[in-house]
Amino acid sequence: MPVFGSRKKKSDEYYCKIFTLDAELQFTIEATAKGNTIFSLVCQTLGLREHWYFGLKYIDKVSNEWNWLHLNRTVLSQPIQISPNSILLKTPDTPNSTDLYKPHLLRSPPISPSTSTLSLPSSISSAALQSIKGTIELYLVVKFYPEDITHELIQDVTRRLFYLQVKQDILNMDIYCPPETAAHLASLSLQAKFGDYDQAILSSDSRSFENEALLPLSCFQKVELSRSDWFERIIALWRTHASLTREEAETSYLKYAQDLDMFGLVFFEISKIQGGHKTISHQQQQHTMSDQPLLAAELWLGIDSLGIRFYKKNKLRPEVFFSWSDIRSVTAHDKKVILNLTTDKNATFAFYTAKSSISKEILDLSMGNHELYMRRRQEQSIEIQQMRYFEEQQHKEKMRIIARERELRFQAEKRRDEIAREFLDYQQQMKEIHDTLPKYQEAAELLARKAHLSGEEARLQAAKALEIESQLERCRYEMNRNEEEKRLYARQINECEQVISTLVNDSAKNRKEADELKLEVAKWRVAEAAAREKLLAITQLNQSLAFTNAAVHAQVRTTALSPPPYQPIGCVQESNERVQLMEKQSKQAQLALQLQDLKNVIQSKKIEERQTSLDKAYEESLAIGDNKYSTIQKARSGTALKRMAMLQDL
């Protein structure tokens, strides 16, 4: 048993590291610890109750290949590489770069540089280091797959581990994935990791998205599209997944991935004659996505949750398929494996593998998959029912919280749009006022100048009238002195009086006009002051609207703490559900159009000379309307004896 805290003094203790795709578990074990003890500890630490899907792998110190850890045997009795104690001095957050790209087999991905560390215990004293003899590294990976991965998985942690495993298998090209499907899955992985694009682009640097491992290398090798073109296409697909939660995005990823032909399959190269395998290099064994069979292989054997398949031309189209209900038993003797059918005791098929360890692995996978196959067709156990009920309750509660958050977000976005429209209206009003204000100022200045000119003209006319009056006085004075000139002066006086009367009238008229102009100028001054006050009020209103918008966003962020305001339930829910349904249908239609467009672009940009037999087989299946399930149905057509005869003739 593992020891924590204060430990008794043990002569033989080892430091054990368990790697998952997103975490690293560290603890000490005794030399006599068995595999099931470590596996149970890992499951308890992760909270993993669906442990029957998983297993532990290690690197064989003799063959340098990946093997499954036998849970009923002690760990040290198996050929596991044990590193010296110096490895404990390494910092977990800065892994060695050479450890990140270890050669891996099917469904045994390398460890990511961003792997988080969970230490049990978190620190080891120097005294404890002296008693530890070495370090053991194990890897938690998926060993068995369900028939329907999106409905059979119960726990969130199980779904999360499956998602990471399948994603890594696709990126490593352990599962054949067409380029357009790979781009779609990459967009779902971005949604699962970063959330909605519009929110993620505000909180993160766009370069962090570009550094993500999104597509398998074959997409760049076989299609003449640059990385930026691929990235733009994936971003466009990512936008269509808005409002999906991390759980929903991961579930959608698995839903689309399980329709791939090689999903959930473990392949083995077999021969119908003993010694038919030639010695091949370790690199050739790791190249699981090779489009051409190795010279030593006659057939491929594929094992999954449904049964056993036999392939000859490629790994997409099985030639013969036997479900677990057709198979009575599978036995292994050294390199020989015998398949027995339920229909007839004599209906057997014997084949050979390159190593006895491969035969044992075939037997182990067959027994495990058959056990799960039969368990799924029986009544669910109390444990499964309790787990499913607990997860359903948690899911309902989570969906209730998500629905509430979406409702509040919908209301906040609606209010934000209203505020934005009001803000635009106020901006338009401000623009009109800014455009009108100079006109008011110009008109006021013109009226002021006109009033000034009228006043000057009135002053001049008054001065001229005074001058004429002085002349009249002089004339009257001259009339007293010269009677003879009276009549002349009288006539001049009469004319002058007429001129004076005219000038007086004009002067009065000009004064009246000047007074009216002064009143008009005063009115324009009042209008100008009112416009300035209105402009100041609108500016203050804009500031209050901006503060209101910030308060609305703060309200959205604190939805879990504040209850929503009371509203009539029926109308609001029906309206929101209708809007959400329309948005979902619109997104699905947009996604279908984008995928079809991407498929057309890929078809026009693909490099023909780099297309493998898998690509050609996929195109042929697509042309005749075949998919993963129709090819299985064809491979299962006919009786079991007929299929056994076909297998013998392959």
XYZ file of C-alpha atoms in Angstrom:
650
model
C 0.000 0.000 0.000
C 1.211 3.562 -0.654
C 2.430 5.490 2.337
C 1.644 9.168 3.085
C 2.707 11.599 5.757
C 4.755 9.970 8.480
C 5.951 6.603 7.173
C 7.470 3.594 8.786
C 11.009 2.891 7.785
C 11.017 0.677 4.716
C 14.092 -0.775 3.134
C 12.663 -0.776 -0.404
C 10.527 2.167 -1.572
C 10.115 3.614 -5.039
C 8.940 6.942 -6.358
C 6.041 6.442 -8.809
C 4.830 8.904 -11.450
C 1.490 8.344 -13.165
C 0.998 10.446 -16.311
C -2.420 11.272 -17.729
C -3.034 13.580 -20.661
C -3.655 16.591 -18.419
C -2.079 15.755 -15.053
C 0.788 13.993 -13.326
C 0.339 12.034 -10.109
C 3.338 11.481 -7.842
C 3.594 9.213 -4.787
C 5.763 6.578 -3.178
C 5.083 2.838 -3.268
C 6.505 -0.195 -1.562
C 8.519 -2.737 -3.458
C 5.759 -5.325 -2.952
C 2.957 -3.100 -4.289
C 0.781 -4.704 -6.948
C -0.548 -3.106 -10.092
C -4.160 -3.041 -8.893
C -3.074 -1.128 -5.776
C -1.541 1.631 -7.884
C -4.475 1.611 -10.305
C -6.973 1.931 -7.440
C -4.995 4.811 -5.968
C -4.975 6.612 -9.320
C -8.736 6.142 -9.753
C -9.422 7.374 -6.223
C -7.225 10.418 -6.723
C -8.948 11.357 -9.978
C -12.406 10.449 -8.701
C -12.675 7.940 -11.551
C -15.356 5.299 -10.897
C -15.646 3.999 -14.488
C -12.239 2.401 -14.128
C -13.048 -0.555 -16.411
C -12.305 1.538 -19.511
C -8.712 2.354 -18.504
C -5.389 0.687 -17.941
C -1.766 1.506 -17.098
C 1.061 1.273 -19.619
C 4.801 1.269 -19.249
C 7.879 1.071 -21.454
C 9.516 -2.348 -21.493
C 13.157 -1.978 -20.457
C 14.180 -4.888 -22.706
C 12.320 -4.265 -25.969
C 11.716 -0.526 -25.390
C 8.066 -1.071 -26.377
C 4.805 -0.209 -24.670
C 3.129 -2.927 -22.579
C 0.051 -3.049 -20.390
C 0.708 -3.300 -16.675
C -0.600 -6.567 -15.175
C -2.747 -5.474 -12.256
C -2.664 -8.803 -10.423
C 1.144 -8.921 -10.301
C 3.638 -6.827 -8.391
C 4.975 -3.839 -10.266
C 8.642 -4.733 -9.885
C 8.086 -8.256 -11.220
C 7.351 -6.720 -14.619
C 10.057 -5.378 -16.982
C 9.545 -1.694 -16.134
C 12.313 0.854 -16.585
C 13.428 2.266 -13.226
C 15.229 5.619 -13.283
C 17.794 6.559 -10.618
C 16.940 8.886 -7.734
C 18.465 11.885 -9.524
C 15.266 12.260 -11.526
C 13.563 13.491 -8.345
C 15.711 16.602 -8.426
C 14.081 17.739 -11.683
C 11.441 20.454 -11.507
C 8.038 19.031 -12.508
C 7.044 22.262 -14.281
C 10.054 22.086 -16.625
C 10.086 18.591 -18.104
C 12.978 17.379 -20.123
C 12.422 18.087 -23.819
C 13.588 14.617 -24.744
C 10.759 13.138 -22.634
C 8.090 14.982 -24.565
C 8.463 13.080 -27.794
C 8.968 9.484 -26.761
C 7.990 6.939 -29.407
C 4.439 5.806 -28.753
C 2.109 3.068 -29.874
C -1.565 3.277 -30.624
C -3.410 5.178 -27.889
C -0.286 5.967 -25.919
C 0.282 9.683 -26.654
C 3.305 11.703 -25.520
C 3.040 13.888 -22.487
C 2.173 17.529 -23.165
C 4.603 20.239 -21.980
C 1.706 21.961 -20.198
C 0.980 18.928 -18.000
C -0.023 19.961 -14.500
C 1.389 18.157 -11.482
C -0.442 16.678 -8.528
C 2.007 15.472 -5.903
C 1.130 12.925 -3.237
C 2.792 13.927 -0.984
C 3.726 17.384 -2.300
C 7.264 17.306 -0.955
C 9.749 14.603 -0.026
C 12.357 15.145 2.617
C 16.033 14.477 2.051
C 15.873 11.613 4.561
C 13.061 10.009 2.610
C 15.052 10.437 -0.603
C 17.801 8.235 0.793
C 15.373 5.318 1.280
C 13.880 5.617 -2.249
C 15.660 3.339 -4.697
C 14.361 4.745 -8.002
C 11.535 6.220 -10.047
C 8.854 4.320 -11.989
C 6.853 5.980 -14.774
C 3.383 4.705 -15.727
C 0.799 6.107 -18.136
C -2.981 6.043 -17.657
C -4.625 5.526 -21.065
C -7.911 4.244 -22.490
C -7.878 0.484 -22.945
C -11.511 -0.326 -23.823
C -14.062 1.767 -25.703
C -17.869 1.706 -25.315
C -20.198 1.100 -28.242
C -21.773 4.572 -27.996
C -19.286 6.864 -26.374
C -21.622 9.869 -26.071
C -24.360 8.004 -24.159
C -22.601 5.259 -22.214
C -20.022 7.392 -20.423
C -21.423 8.589 -17.114
C -18.842 10.709 -15.293
C -17.485 14.023 -16.482
C -13.940 12.940 -15.621
C -14.367 9.829 -17.808
C -15.623 11.894 -20.701
C -12.746 14.350 -20.220
C -10.113 11.579 -20.336
C -11.721 10.003 -23.409
C -11.811 13.394 -25.130
C -8.119 14.034 -24.483
C -7.217 10.485 -25.575
C -9.203 10.613 -28.832
C -7.926 14.097 -29.617
C -4.325 12.958 -29.171
C -4.933 9.839 -31.298
C -6.253 11.978 -34.145
C -3.345 14.430 -33.906
C -0.880 11.517 -33.829
C -2.638 10.050 -36.914
C -3.406 6.848 -35.013
C -6.993 7.363 -36.210
C -7.534 8.218 -39.860
C -9.440 11.512 -40.064
C -10.350 13.350 -43.327
C -9.066 16.946 -43.467
C -12.504 18.598 -43.347
C -13.503 16.483 -40.333
C -10.163 17.262 -38.653
C -10.823 21.010 -39.096
C -14.308 20.627 -37.615
C -12.957 18.716 -34.625
C -10.218 21.325 -34.171
C -12.854 24.064 -33.932
C -14.687 22.056 -31.255
C -11.442 21.594 -29.316
C -10.907 25.383 -29.340
C -14.456 25.894 -28.065
C -13.831 23.332 -25.323
C -10.587 24.978 -24.198
C -11.213 28.714 -24.698
C -15.001 29.068 -24.838
C -16.732 31.454 -27.253
C -14.441 33.089 -29.796
C -15.670 36.653 -29.174
C -14.958 36.352 -25.447
C -11.683 34.463 -25.885
C -10.229 36.960 -28.350
C -10.738 39.752 -25.791
C -9.099 37.911 -22.902
C -6.261 36.160 -24.768
C -3.625 36.823 -27.350
C -4.566 35.503 -30.803
C -1.075 34.000 -31.083
C -1.935 31.572 -28.272
C -4.581 30.024 -30.537
C -2.101 29.633 -33.367
C 0.297 27.758 -31.072
C -2.355 25.128 -30.351
C -1.916 21.686 -31.926
C -5.094 21.618 -34.016
C -4.556 19.404 -37.071
C -2.657 16.199 -37.829
C 0.459 16.573 -39.947
C -1.214 14.808 -42.896
C -3.505 17.819 -43.433
C -0.498 19.994 -44.263
C 1.232 17.307 -46.302
C -1.686 16.301 -48.537
C -3.535 19.603 -49.010
C -1.973 22.719 -50.513
C -3.237 25.136 -47.860
C -1.018 27.301 -45.688
C -1.220 27.273 -41.902
C -2.854 30.715 -41.906
C -5.532 29.499 -44.364
C -6.243 26.467 -42.187
C -6.358 28.682 -39.106
C -8.846 31.108 -40.703
C -11.095 28.218 -41.725
C -10.992 26.747 -38.233
C -11.752 30.137 -36.667
C -14.806 30.500 -38.951
C -16.022 27.074 -37.794
C -15.243 27.974 -34.198
C -17.621 30.963 -34.371
C -20.539 28.630 -35.155
C -20.077 26.842 -31.798
C -20.848 29.946 -29.726
C -22.645 29.367 -26.399
C -21.483 25.715 -26.161
C -20.093 24.847 -22.734
C -16.864 22.881 -22.301
C -18.807 19.688 -21.554
C -21.067 20.145 -24.594
C -18.108 20.862 -26.880
C -16.208 17.780 -25.675
C -19.322 15.622 -26.067
C -19.844 16.925 -29.617
C -16.188 16.198 -30.362
C -16.594 12.571 -29.251
C -19.912 12.264 -31.091
C -18.303 13.205 -34.420
C -15.071 11.310 -33.712
C -16.782 7.992 -33.014
C -18.109 7.952 -36.605
C -14.520 7.684 -37.888
C -13.719 4.244 -39.312
C -10.698 3.555 -37.089
C -12.214 4.936 -33.873
C -11.886 2.567 -30.901
C -9.950 -0.043 -32.894
C -6.650 -1.631 -31.891
C -4.822 -3.133 -34.878
C -2.439 -6.081 -34.993
C -0.515 -7.519 -37.908
C -1.156 -11.248 -38.271
C -0.228 -14.086 -40.609
C -2.047 -17.323 -41.464
C 1.202 -19.306 -41.460
C 3.641 -19.733 -38.629
C 6.865 -17.783 -39.113
C 5.232 -15.596 -41.741
C 6.447 -12.468 -39.957
C 9.830 -11.054 -40.753
C 11.879 -9.044 -38.320
C 10.843 -5.397 -38.499
C 12.257 -2.329 -36.846
C 10.739 -0.565 -33.867
C 9.967 2.502 -36.013
C 7.962 0.370 -38.420
C 5.959 -1.032 -35.532
C 5.106 2.467 -34.345
C 3.942 3.601 -37.795
C 0.333 2.602 -37.263
C -1.016 4.899 -40.000
C 1.075 3.409 -42.809
C -1.038 3.205 -45.935
C 0.789 0.096 -47.241
C 1.056 -3.212 -45.352
C 4.462 -4.345 -44.208
C 5.983 -7.173 -46.226
C 5.636 -9.573 -43.314
C 1.914 -8.943 -42.736
C -0.821 -10.800 -44.591
C -3.782 -9.460 -42.669
C -4.682 -6.889 -40.043
C -6.721 -7.816 -37.027
C -8.892 -5.088 -35.505
C -10.445 -5.419 -32.023
C -13.054 -3.050 -30.644
C -16.192 -3.021 -28.503
C -18.328 -4.656 -31.220
C -16.135 -7.598 -32.124
C -13.177 -8.668 -34.237
C -12.553 -7.466 -37.787
C -10.126 -8.698 -40.418
C -8.612 -6.340 -43.003
C -6.576 -7.049 -46.121
C -6.436 -4.042 -48.460
C -6.658 -1.188 -45.967
C -7.774 -0.398 -42.434
C -10.990 1.335 -43.463
C -12.893 -1.523 -45.097
C -13.064 -4.778 -43.109
C -13.292 -7.913 -45.208
C -14.841 -10.076 -42.477
C -16.434 -9.090 -39.167
C -17.419 -11.282 -36.212
C -19.385 -9.743 -33.358
C -18.750 -10.905 -29.816
C -22.031 -12.826 -29.956
C -20.595 -14.878 -32.875
C -17.389 -15.718 -30.986
C -17.371 -18.523 -28.441
C -13.760 -18.214 -27.321
C -10.317 -16.874 -28.174
C -7.284 -18.852 -27.091
C -3.596 -18.031 -27.345
C -0.598 -20.422 -27.280
C 2.740 -18.721 -27.697
C 2.470 -16.913 -31.066
C -0.654 -18.788 -32.156
C -4.169 -17.421 -31.627
C -7.291 -19.490 -32.279
C -10.708 -17.975 -32.905
C -13.678 -20.256 -32.150
C -17.248 -19.495 -33.281
C -20.450 -20.340 -31.450
C -22.197 -21.930 -34.466
C -19.914 -24.951 -34.809
C -17.073 -26.370 -32.739
C -15.126 -26.981 -35.931
C -15.576 -23.390 -37.102
C -12.160 -22.122 -36.028
C -9.564 -19.817 -37.490
C -5.931 -19.922 -36.405
C -3.434 -17.141 -37.076
C 0.021 -16.175 -35.872
C 1.617 -13.022 -34.516
C 5.205 -11.850 -34.489
C 5.637 -12.247 -30.700
C 3.974 -14.164 -27.921
C 3.401 -10.881 -26.059
C 1.215 -9.692 -28.949
C -0.843 -12.881 -28.729
C -1.352 -12.290 -25.016
C -2.406 -8.703 -25.677
C -4.942 -9.885 -28.289
C -6.320 -12.357 -25.777
C -6.448 -9.708 -23.030
C -8.263 -7.171 -25.236
C -10.675 -9.821 -26.503
C -11.591 -10.936 -22.985
C -12.019 -7.373 -21.736
C -14.123 -6.221 -24.705
C -16.266 -9.370 -24.562
C -16.903 -8.868 -20.851
C -18.006 -5.248 -21.408
C -20.086 -6.347 -24.411
C -22.010 -8.838 -22.269
C -22.299 -6.421 -19.343
C -23.967 -3.809 -21.561
C -26.625 -6.365 -22.529
C -27.464 -7.227 -18.955
C -29.417 -5.305 -16.361
C -27.434 -2.426 -14.950
C -25.858 -2.997 -11.572
C -26.778 -0.949 -8.500
C -23.437 0.839 -8.721
C -24.081 1.901 -12.316
C -27.626 2.989 -11.493
C -26.380 5.066 -8.560
C -23.641 6.630 -10.638
C -26.050 7.429 -13.458
C -28.632 8.890 -11.061
C -26.001 11.000 -9.300
C -24.585 12.271 -12.595
C -28.075 12.986 -13.943
C -28.877 15.061 -10.868
C -25.611 16.910 -11.201
C -26.238 17.407 -14.905
C -29.743 18.776 -14.240
C -28.404 21.180 -11.636
C -25.606 22.235 -13.937
C -28.020 22.719 -16.845
C -30.315 24.732 -14.580
C -27.442 27.016 -13.650
C -26.352 27.247 -17.294
C -29.929 28.021 -18.395
C -30.141 30.740 -15.765
C -26.799 32.195 -16.833
C -27.833 32.063 -20.488
C -31.134 33.787 -19.636
C -29.347 36.529 -17.741
C -26.787 36.791 -20.513
C -29.572 37.030 -23.087
C -31.239 39.815 -21.091
C -27.912 41.581 -20.590
C -27.103 41.378 -24.296
C -30.593 42.671 -25.118
C -30.132 45.573 -22.701
C -26.655 46.163 -24.110
C -28.096 46.374 -27.626
C -30.750 48.829 -26.434
C -28.101 50.960 -24.747
C -25.992 50.790 -27.894
C -28.947 51.961 -29.996
C -29.673 54.791 -27.557
C -26.023 55.727 -27.579
C -26.051 55.876 -31.378
C -29.184 58.061 -31.281
C -27.540 60.434 -28.805
C -24.417 60.515 -30.922
C -26.537 61.443 -33.938
C -28.219 64.209 -31.941
C -24.852 65.471 -30.756
C -23.614 65.504 -34.329
C -26.659 67.480 -35.461
C -26.189 69.962 -32.595
C -22.503 70.317 -33.412
C -23.435 70.954 -37.035
C -26.198 73.494 -36.146
C -24.299 75.417 -33.465
C -21.816 77.091 -35.896
C -24.766 78.194 -38.023
C -26.372 79.815 -34.967
C -23.110 81.521 -34.109
C -22.607 82.777 -37.679
C -26.172 84.124 -37.907
C -25.789 85.896 -34.570
C -22.525 87.481 -35.701
C -24.141 88.653 -38.963
C -27.084 90.198 -37.111
C -24.710 91.871 -34.676
C -22.705 93.395 -37.526
C -25.909 94.515 -39.269
C -27.189 96.115 -36.065
C -23.862 97.867 -35.640
C -24.023 99.228 -39.212
C -27.617 100.370 -38.709
C -26.641 102.168 -35.521
C -23.747 103.907 -37.287
C -26.050 104.953 -40.122
C -28.614 106.334 -37.647
C -25.887 108.289 -35.874
C -24.678 109.815 -39.134
C -28.230 110.749 -40.134
C -28.780 112.388 -36.755
C -25.571 114.374 -37.138
C -26.675 115.447 -40.620
C -30.081 116.512 -39.258
C -28.357 118.656 -36.613
C -26.236 120.253 -39.263
C -29.315 121.056 -41.377
C -31.055 122.548 -38.316
C -28.065 124.800 -37.757
C -28.239 125.876 -41.373
C -31.969 126.573 -40.941
C -31.229 128.745 -37.931
C -28.695 130.658 -39.921
C -31.205 131.074 -42.728
C -33.815 132.401 -40.358
C -31.244 134.787 -38.974
C -30.446 135.981 -42.494
C -34.211 136.421 -43.205
C -34.426 138.915 -40.357
C -31.564 140.814 -41.815
C -32.694 140.805 -45.404
C -36.382 140.999 -46.104
C -35.772 140.737 -49.755
C -34.379 137.339 -49.351
C -37.324 136.175 -47.212
C -39.185 134.600 -50.021
C -36.028 132.853 -51.192
C -35.216 131.819 -47.669
C -38.827 130.859 -47.113
C -38.675 128.585 -50.085
C -35.347 127.172 -48.940
C -36.753 126.797 -45.452
C -39.717 124.941 -46.832
C -37.432 122.635 -48.769
C -35.182 122.169 -45.798
C -38.149 121.383 -43.574
C -39.252 118.760 -46.042
C -35.754 117.303 -46.111
C -35.618 117.432 -42.313
C -38.986 115.695 -42.069
C -37.781 112.997 -44.420
C -34.543 112.570 -42.517
C -36.363 112.462 -39.176
C -38.682 109.791 -40.463
C -35.732 107.805 -41.847
C -33.864 108.192 -38.578
C -36.846 106.919 -36.567
C -37.229 104.029 -38.946
C -33.530 103.154 -38.648
C -33.735 103.354 -34.845
C -36.705 100.987 -34.858
C -34.891 98.585 -37.193
C -31.786 98.745 -35.005
C -33.892 97.930 -31.920
C -35.467 94.960 -33.712
C -32.021 93.683 -34.734
C -30.837 93.994 -31.127
C -33.840 91.935 -29.975
C -33.088 89.286 -32.645
C -29.445 89.160 -31.541
C -30.583 88.664 -27.956
C -32.868 85.801 -29.050
C -29.983 84.073 -30.931
C -27.770 84.518 -27.856
C -30.458 82.763 -25.755
C -30.762 79.962 -28.365
C -26.992 79.518 -28.371
C -26.927 79.219 -24.577
C -29.762 76.646 -24.670
C -27.893 74.584 -27.281
C -24.768 74.598 -25.153
C -26.770 73.447 -22.091
C -28.379 70.620 -24.141
C -24.939 69.519 -25.402
C -23.653 69.417 -21.802
C -26.710 67.391 -20.697
C -26.263 64.853 -23.508
C -22.551 64.464 -22.654
C -23.453 63.761 -19.023
C -26.135 61.295 -20.183
C -23.554 59.417 -22.321
C -21.320 59.109 -19.279
C -24.207 57.710 -17.224
C -25.053 55.243 -20.057
C -21.452 54.018 -20.129
C -21.587 53.541 -16.356
C -24.909 51.656 -16.757
C -23.351 49.391 -19.447
C -20.456 48.546 -17.121
C -22.930 47.806 -14.327
C -24.862 45.454 -16.640
C -21.659 43.535 -17.463
C -20.822 43.338 -13.764
C -24.301 41.976 -13.117
C -23.697 39.202 -15.697
C -20.423 38.211 -14.008
C -22.134 37.906 -10.623
C -25.147 35.885 -11.767
C -24.266 32.997 -9.414
C -24.601 35.374 -6.389
C -27.658 37.498 -7.288
C -31.073 36.019 -8.106
C -32.734 37.157 -11.356
C -35.517 39.758 -11.134
C -39.065 38.474 -11.134
C -40.633 38.245 -14.585
C -43.651 36.377 -15.931
C -42.206 32.898 -16.597
C -44.311 31.648 -19.469
C -43.846 34.425 -22.020
C -40.163 35.004 -21.291
C -39.196 31.313 -21.419
C -41.156 30.626 -24.594
C -39.647 33.663 -26.298
C -36.111 32.788 -25.226
C -36.476 29.116 -26.197
C -37.788 30.151 -29.583
C -34.881 32.526 -30.090
C -32.356 29.876 -28.962
C -33.900 27.272 -31.276
C -33.731 29.647 -34.230
C -30.123 30.523 -33.394
C -29.227 26.806 -33.132
C -30.813 26.020 -36.502
C -29.085 29.004 -38.059
C -25.709 27.899 -36.648
C -26.215 24.336 -37.896
C -27.063 25.586 -41.391
C -24.053 27.914 -41.330
C -21.810 25.060 -40.122
C -23.033 22.760 -42.909
C -22.347 25.436 -45.535
C -18.864 26.132 -44.171
C -17.982 22.427 -44.040
C -19.186 21.935 -47.617
C -17.188 24.962 -48.749
C -14.105 23.685 -46.913
C -14.563 20.257 -48.480
C -14.721 21.829 -51.956
C -11.573 23.846 -51.258
C -9.730 20.759 -49.977
C -10.844 18.799 -53.031
C -9.415 21.456 -55.338
C -6.200 21.931 -53.318
C -5.279 18.338 -52.515
C -1.949 17.002 -53.813
C -2.768 13.873 -55.791
C 0.682 12.287 -55.656
C 0.626 12.428 -51.840
C -2.766 10.734 -51.435
C -2.367 7.377 -49.676
C -4.397 4.228 -50.105
C -6.418 5.230 -47.032
C -7.330 8.525 -48.685
C -8.336 6.758 -51.878
C -10.339 4.146 -49.986
C -12.134 6.901 -48.087
C -12.964 8.745 -51.323
C -14.285 5.530 -52.871
C -16.463 4.809 -49.838
C -17.740 8.367 -49.884
C -18.568 8.137 -53.594
C -20.718 5.012 -53.160
C -22.338 6.311 -49.958
C -20.618 3.942 -47.522
C -19.679 4.845 -43.973
C -18.273 3.099 -40.933
C -21.510 1.325 -40.066
C -22.451 0.272 -43.604
C -19.015 -1.313 -44.153
C -19.412 -3.230 -40.870
C -22.836 -4.402 -41.999
C -21.406 -5.616 -45.305
C -18.543 -7.410 -43.554
C -21.079 -9.124 -41.292
C -23.444 -10.171 -44.090
C -24.084 -13.901 -44.427
C -23.834 -16.645 -41.837
C -20.888 -17.037 -39.484
C -19.766 -20.185 -41.345
C -19.850 -18.342 -44.651
C -17.769 -15.537 -43.208
C -15.335 -18.053 -41.744
C -14.935 -19.577 -45.215
C -14.321 -16.114 -46.662
C -11.699 -15.525 -43.968
C -9.948 -18.784 -44.807
C -9.758 -17.664 -48.468
C -8.249 -14.261 -47.733
